[in-house]
Tab-separated table of C-alpha atoms in Angstrom:
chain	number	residue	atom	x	y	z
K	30	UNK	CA	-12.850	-5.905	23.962
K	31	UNK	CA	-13.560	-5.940	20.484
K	32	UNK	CA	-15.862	-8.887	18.733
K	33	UNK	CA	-14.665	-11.462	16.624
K	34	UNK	CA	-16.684	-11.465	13.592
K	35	UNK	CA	-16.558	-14.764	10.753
K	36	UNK	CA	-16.112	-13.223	7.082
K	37	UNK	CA	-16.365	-14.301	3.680
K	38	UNK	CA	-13.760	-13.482	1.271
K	39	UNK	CA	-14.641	-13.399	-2.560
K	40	UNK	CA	-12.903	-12.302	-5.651
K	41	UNK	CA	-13.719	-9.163	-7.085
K	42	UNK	CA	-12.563	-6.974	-9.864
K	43	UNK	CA	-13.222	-3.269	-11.130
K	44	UNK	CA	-12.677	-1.014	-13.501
K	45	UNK	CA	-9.391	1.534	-14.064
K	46	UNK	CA	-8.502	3.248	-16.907
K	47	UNK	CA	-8.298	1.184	-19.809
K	48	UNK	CA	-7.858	-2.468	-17.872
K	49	UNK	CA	-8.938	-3.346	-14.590
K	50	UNK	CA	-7.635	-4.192	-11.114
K	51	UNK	CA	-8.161	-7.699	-9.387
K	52	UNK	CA	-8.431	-7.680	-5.826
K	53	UNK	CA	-10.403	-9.553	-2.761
K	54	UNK	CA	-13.298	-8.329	-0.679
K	55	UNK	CA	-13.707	-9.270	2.956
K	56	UNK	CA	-17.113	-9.292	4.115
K	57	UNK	CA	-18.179	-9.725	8.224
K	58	UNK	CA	-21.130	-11.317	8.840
K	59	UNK	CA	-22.954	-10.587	11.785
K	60	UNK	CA	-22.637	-6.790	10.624
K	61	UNK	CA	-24.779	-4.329	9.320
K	62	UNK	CA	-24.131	-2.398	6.748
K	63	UNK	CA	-20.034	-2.831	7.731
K	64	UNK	CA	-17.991	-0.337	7.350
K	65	UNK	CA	-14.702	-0.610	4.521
K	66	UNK	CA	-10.982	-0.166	4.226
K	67	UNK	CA	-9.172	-0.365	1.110
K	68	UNK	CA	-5.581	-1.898	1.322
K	69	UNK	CA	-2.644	-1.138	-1.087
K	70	UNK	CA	0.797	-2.463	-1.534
K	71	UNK	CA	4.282	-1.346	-2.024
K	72	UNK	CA	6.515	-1.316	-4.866
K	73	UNK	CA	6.560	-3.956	-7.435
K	74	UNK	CA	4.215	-6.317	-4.859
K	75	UNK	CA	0.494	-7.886	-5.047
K	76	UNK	CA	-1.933	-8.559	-2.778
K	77	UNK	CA	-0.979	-11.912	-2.082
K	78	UNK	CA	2.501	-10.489	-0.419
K	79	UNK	CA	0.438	-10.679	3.357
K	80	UNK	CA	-2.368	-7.971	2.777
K	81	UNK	CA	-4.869	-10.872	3.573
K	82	UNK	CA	-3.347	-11.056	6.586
K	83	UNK	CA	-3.948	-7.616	7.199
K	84	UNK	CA	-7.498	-7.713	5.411
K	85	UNK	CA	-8.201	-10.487	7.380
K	86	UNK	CA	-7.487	-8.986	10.872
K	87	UNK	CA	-9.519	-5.659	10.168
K	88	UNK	CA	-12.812	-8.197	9.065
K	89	UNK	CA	-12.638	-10.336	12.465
K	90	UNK	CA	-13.347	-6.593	13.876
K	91	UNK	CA	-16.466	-5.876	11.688
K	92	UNK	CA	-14.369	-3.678	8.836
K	93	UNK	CA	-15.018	-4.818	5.681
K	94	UNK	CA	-11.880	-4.896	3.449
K	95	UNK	CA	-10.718	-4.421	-0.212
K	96	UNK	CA	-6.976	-5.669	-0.653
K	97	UNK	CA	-6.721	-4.893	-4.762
K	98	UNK	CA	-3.224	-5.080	-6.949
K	99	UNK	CA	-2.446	-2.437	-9.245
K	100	UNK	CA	-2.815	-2.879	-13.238
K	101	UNK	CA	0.609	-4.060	-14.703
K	102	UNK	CA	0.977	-6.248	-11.918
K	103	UNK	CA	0.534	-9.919	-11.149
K	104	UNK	CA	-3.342	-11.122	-12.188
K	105	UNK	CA	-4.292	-7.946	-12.839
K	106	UNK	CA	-4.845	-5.802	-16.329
K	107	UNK	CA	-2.289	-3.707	-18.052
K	108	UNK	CA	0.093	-3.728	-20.578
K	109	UNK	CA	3.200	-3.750	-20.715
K	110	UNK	CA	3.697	-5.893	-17.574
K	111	UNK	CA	5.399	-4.541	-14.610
K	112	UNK	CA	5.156	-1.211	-15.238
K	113	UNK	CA	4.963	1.006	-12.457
K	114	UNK	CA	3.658	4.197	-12.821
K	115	UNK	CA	2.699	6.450	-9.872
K	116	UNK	CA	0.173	7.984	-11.891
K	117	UNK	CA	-1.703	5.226	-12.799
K	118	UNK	CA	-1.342	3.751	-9.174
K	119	UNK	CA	-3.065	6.538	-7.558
K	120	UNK	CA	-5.705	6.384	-10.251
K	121	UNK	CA	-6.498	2.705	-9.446
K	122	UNK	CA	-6.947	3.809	-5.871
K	123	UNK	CA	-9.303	5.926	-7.114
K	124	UNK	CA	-11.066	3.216	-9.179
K	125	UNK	CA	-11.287	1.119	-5.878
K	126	UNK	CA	-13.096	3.183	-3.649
K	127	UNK	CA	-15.450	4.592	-6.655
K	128	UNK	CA	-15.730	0.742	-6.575
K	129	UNK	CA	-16.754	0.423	-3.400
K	130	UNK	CA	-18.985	3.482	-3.725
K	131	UNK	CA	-21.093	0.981	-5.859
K	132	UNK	CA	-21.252	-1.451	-3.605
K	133	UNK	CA	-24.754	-2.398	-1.624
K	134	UNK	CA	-23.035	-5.168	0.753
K	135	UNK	CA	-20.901	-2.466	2.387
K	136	UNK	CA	-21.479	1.573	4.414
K	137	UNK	CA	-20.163	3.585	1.424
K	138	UNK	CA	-20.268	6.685	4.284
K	139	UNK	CA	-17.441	5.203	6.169
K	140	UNK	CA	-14.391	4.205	4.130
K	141	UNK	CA	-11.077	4.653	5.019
K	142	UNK	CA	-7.865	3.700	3.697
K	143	UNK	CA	-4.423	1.563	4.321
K	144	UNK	CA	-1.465	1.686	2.526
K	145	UNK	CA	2.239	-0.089	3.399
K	146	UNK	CA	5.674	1.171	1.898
K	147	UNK	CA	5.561	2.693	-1.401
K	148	UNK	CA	1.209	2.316	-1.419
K	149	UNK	CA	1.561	4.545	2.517
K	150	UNK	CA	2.496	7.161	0.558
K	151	UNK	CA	-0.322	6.809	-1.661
K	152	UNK	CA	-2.675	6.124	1.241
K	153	UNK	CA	-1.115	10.034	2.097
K	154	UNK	CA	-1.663	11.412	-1.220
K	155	UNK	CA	-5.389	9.575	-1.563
K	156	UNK	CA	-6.227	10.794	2.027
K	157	UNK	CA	-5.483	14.429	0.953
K	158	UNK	CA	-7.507	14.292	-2.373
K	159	UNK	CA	-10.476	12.625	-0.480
K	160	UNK	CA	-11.350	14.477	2.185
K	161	UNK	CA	-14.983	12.519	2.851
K	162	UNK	CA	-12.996	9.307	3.663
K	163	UNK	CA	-12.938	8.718	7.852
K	164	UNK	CA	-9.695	7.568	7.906
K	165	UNK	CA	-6.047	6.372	6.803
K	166	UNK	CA	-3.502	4.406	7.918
K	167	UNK	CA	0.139	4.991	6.281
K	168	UNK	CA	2.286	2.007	7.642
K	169	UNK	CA	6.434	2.591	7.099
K	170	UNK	CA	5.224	5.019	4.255
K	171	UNK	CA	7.356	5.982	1.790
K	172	UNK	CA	7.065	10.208	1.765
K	173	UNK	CA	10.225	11.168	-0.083
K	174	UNK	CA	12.099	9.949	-3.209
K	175	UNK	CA	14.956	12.150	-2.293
K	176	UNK	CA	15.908	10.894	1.023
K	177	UNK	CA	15.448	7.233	-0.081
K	178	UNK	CA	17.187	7.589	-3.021
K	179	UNK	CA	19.921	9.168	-0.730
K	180	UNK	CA	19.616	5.966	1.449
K	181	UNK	CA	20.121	3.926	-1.519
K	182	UNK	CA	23.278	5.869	-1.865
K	183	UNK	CA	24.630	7.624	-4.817
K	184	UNK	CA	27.022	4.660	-6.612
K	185	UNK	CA	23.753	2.293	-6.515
K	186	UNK	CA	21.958	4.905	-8.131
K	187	UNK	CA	24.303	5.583	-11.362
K	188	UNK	CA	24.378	2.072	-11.998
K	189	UNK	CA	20.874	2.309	-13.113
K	190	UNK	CA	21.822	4.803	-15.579
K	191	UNK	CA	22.563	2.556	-18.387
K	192	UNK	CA	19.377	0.546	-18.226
K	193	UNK	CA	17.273	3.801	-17.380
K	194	UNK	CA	18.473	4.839	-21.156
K	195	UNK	CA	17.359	1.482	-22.333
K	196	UNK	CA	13.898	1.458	-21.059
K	197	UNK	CA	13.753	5.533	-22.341
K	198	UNK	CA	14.890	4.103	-26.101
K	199	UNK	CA	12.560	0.731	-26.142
K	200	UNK	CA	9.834	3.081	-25.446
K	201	UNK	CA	10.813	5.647	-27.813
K	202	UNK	CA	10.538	2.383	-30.300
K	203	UNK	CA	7.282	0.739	-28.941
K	204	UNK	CA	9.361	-2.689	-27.913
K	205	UNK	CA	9.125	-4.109	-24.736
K	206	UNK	CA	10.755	-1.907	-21.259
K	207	UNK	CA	13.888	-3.060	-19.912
K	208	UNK	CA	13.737	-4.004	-16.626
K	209	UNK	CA	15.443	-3.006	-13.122
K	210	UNK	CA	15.187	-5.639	-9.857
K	211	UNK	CA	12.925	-4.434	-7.358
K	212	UNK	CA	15.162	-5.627	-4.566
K	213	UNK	CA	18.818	-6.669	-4.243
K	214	UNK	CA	21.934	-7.577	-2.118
K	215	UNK	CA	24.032	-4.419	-1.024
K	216	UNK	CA	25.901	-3.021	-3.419
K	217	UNK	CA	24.009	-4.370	-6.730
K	218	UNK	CA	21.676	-1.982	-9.099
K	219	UNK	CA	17.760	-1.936	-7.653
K	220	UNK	CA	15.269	0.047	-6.370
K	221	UNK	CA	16.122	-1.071	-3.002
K	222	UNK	CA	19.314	-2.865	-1.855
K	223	UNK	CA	19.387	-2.539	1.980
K	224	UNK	CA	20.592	-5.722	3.782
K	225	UNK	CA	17.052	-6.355	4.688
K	226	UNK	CA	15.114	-5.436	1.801
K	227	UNK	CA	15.862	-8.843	-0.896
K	228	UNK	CA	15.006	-11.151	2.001
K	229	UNK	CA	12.581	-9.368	3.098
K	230	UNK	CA	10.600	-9.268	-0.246
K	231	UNK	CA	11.087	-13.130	-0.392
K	232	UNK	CA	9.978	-13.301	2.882
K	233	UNK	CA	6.449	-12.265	1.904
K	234	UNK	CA	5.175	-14.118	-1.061
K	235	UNK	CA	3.401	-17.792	-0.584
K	236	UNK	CA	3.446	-20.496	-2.900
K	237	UNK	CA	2.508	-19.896	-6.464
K	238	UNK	CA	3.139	-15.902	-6.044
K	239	UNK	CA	2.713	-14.037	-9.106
K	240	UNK	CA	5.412	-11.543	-7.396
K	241	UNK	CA	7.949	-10.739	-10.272
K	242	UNK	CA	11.335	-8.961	-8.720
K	243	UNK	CA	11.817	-5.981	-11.953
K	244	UNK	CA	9.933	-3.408	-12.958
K	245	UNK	CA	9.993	-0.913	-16.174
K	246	UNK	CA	13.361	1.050	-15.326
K	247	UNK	CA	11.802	4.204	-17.017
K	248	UNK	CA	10.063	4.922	-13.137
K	249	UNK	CA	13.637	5.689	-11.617
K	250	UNK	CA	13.077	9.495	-12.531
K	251	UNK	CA	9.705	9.496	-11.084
K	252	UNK	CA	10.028	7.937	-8.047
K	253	UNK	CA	13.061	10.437	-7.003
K	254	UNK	CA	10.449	12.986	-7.662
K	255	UNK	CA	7.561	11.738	-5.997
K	256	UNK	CA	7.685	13.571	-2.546
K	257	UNK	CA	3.984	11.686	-0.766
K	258	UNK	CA	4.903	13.086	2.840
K	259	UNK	CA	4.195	17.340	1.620
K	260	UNK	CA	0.697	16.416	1.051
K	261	UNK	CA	0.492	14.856	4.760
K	262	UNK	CA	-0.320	18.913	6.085
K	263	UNK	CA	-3.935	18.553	3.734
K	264	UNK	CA	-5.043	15.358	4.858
K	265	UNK	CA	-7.766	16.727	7.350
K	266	UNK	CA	-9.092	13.075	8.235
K	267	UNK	CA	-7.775	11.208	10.939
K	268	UNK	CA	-4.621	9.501	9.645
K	269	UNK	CA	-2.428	7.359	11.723
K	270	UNK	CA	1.310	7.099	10.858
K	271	UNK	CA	3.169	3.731	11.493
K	272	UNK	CA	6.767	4.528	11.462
K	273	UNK	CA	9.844	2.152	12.097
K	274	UNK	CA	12.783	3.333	14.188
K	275	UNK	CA	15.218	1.301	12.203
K	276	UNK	CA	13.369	1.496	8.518
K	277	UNK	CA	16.262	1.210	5.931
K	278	UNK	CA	14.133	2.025	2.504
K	279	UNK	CA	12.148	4.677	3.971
K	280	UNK	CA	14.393	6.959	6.372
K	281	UNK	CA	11.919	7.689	9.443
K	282	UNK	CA	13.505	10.858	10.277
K	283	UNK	CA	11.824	12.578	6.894
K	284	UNK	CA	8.451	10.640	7.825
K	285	UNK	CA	8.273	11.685	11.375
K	286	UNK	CA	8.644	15.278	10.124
K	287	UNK	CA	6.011	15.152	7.478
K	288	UNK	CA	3.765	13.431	10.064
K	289	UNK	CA	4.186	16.093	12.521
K	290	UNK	CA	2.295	18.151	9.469
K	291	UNK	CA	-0.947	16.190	9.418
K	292	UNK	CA	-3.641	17.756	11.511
K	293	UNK	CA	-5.155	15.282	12.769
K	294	UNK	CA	-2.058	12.782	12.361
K	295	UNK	CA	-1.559	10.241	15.367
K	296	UNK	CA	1.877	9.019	15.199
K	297	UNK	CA	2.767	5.422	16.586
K	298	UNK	CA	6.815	4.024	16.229
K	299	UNK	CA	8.424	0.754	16.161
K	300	UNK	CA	11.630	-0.744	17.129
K	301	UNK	CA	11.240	-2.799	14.349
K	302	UNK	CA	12.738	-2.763	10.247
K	303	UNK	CA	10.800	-2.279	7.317
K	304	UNK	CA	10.263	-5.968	6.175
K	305	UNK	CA	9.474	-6.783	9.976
K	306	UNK	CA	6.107	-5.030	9.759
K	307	UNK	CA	4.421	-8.054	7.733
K	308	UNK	CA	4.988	-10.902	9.940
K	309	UNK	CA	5.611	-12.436	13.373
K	310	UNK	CA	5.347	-10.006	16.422
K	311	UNK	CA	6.053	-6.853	14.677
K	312	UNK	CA	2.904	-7.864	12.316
K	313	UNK	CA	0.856	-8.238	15.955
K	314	UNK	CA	1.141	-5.381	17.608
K	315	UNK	CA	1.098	-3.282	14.454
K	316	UNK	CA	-2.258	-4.720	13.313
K	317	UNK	CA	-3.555	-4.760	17.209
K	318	UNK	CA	-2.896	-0.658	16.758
K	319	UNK	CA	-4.614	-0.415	13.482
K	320	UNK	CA	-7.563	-2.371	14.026
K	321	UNK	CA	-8.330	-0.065	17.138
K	322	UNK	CA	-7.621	3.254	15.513
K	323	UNK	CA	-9.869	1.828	12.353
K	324	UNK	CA	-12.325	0.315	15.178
K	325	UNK	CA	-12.431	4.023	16.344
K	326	UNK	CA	-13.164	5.698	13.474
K	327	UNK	CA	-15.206	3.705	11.338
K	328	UNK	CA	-17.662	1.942	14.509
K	329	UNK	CA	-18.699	-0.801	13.025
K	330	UNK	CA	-21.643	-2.483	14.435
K	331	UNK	CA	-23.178	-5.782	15.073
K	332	UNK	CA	-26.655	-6.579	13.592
K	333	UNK	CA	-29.361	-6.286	15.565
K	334	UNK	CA	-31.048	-9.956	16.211
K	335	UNK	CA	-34.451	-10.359	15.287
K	336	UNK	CA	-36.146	-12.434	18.264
């Protein structure tokens, strides 16, 4: 049975590129030296959008946590706002844990990483770059551009085109990007318009979010390219895959495939949608699985009391 550990959570920001990234850092007490996982969102979406929930859950056990928000997005650095660039994403990963590489208060031997949606497929890419990490957890990852652009479906996709050629032109011109929603009903121009996925996004942000539903159109292009799962067959750390049965952004068929790839990949599925994952019992047993396969890997370990 694992131990229920109190934790402190404080606000904490670090370096990447030429801004910086805001985040939160659960801290167990009654731990020595804890152990750390760094936690990254999806598309378009900040910390605040239930990764202390997550962060939270993983600290009770004795992991220390990082939940950070990527530059361009809500109170972190950047300009312009709401732009979201893979390339700069995956460098502000890298910014965190060289962050937490610097850090005293936590065991910078045992780090592992957690990403949901569009940041799983990040946590794949990271996990393959950084093979001293002890672990990664990919929850309904996003590992192909193709076959979710495909799920999107192909009318959805040319209606983009006219504001794609805006955001090209205004940055040809220095002026500020036009924007495409982030999520949308069925049928209407967005990164994602599955039945599930508007609701769903509204679903996670509390009061006073500083979620923002648009992004810089100019990463259409890039996110059809960006293909996460093909680097699943390098990750050599342990790496467990949370897939849903029923996920309607991120096909699981494609995901389960790529998973098969990872050597040491432990595969667990769902009967559950995308947007499902975050909260009620979905949220449970998903974070019950995590914490033990983090709990596994990472040991953390009460202090020893001084008589």
């Amino acid at each position: 049975m694992t131990t229920a550990y109190s934790f402190t959570r404080q606000d904490i920001t670090f370096p990447s590129g030429d801004s910086t990234c805001a985040g939160w850092l659960y801290l167990p007490t009654g731990v020595t030296s804890p152990p750390v996982v760094v936690l990254g969102h999806g598309l378009g979406a900040t910390r605040e959008m239930r990764l202390d929930a997550f962060a939270e859950r993983f600290a009770e056990a004795g992991i220390a946590a990082v939940a950070f928000t990527y530059r361009h997005f809500g109170d972190s650095g950047g300009q312009p706002r709401q732009l979201l660039s893979i390339k700069r994403q995956l460098a502000d990963w890298d910014a965190a844990l060289a962050h937490v590489k610097t850090r005293p208060d936590v065991d910078r031997s045992r780090v592992a990483v957690w990403g949901s949606s569009f940041g799983g497929g990040h946590a794949i890419t990271v996990a393959s770059r950084h093979p001293e990490l002890r672990a990664a957890v990919a929850q309904c990852p996003f590992t192909d551009g193709l076959a979710s652009a495909l799920a999107l479906g192909p009318l959805a996709s040319l209606r983009m085109a006219p504001v794609l050629a805006r955001d090209l032109v205004t940055r040809v011109r220095g002026r500020a990007p036009a924007m495409v929603p982030i999520a949308s009903a069925p049928g209407s121009p967005a990164l994602m318009n599955a039945p599930d996925a508007l609701p769903g996004y509204e679903a996670l942000q509390p009061p006073g979010t500083t979620f923002r539903n648009e992004v810089a159109a100019r990463v259409i292009p890039t996110i059809a390219a960006y293909r996460p799962g093909r680097a699943a067959k390098k990750v050599t750390i342990p790496i467990l895959f949370c897939v849903s049965n029923t996920d309607s952004v991120t096909p699981p068929a494609q995901t389960l495939r790529y998973a098969g790839t990872a050597p040491r990949g432990e595969i667990k599925r769902y009967d559950a949608g995308h947007f499902d994952f975050y909260t009620g019992e979905t949220f449970e047993q998903l974070v019950c699985d995590q914490t033990e396969f983090l709990v596994r890997l990472l040991h953390p370990t009460p202090a020893v009391q001084t008589p």
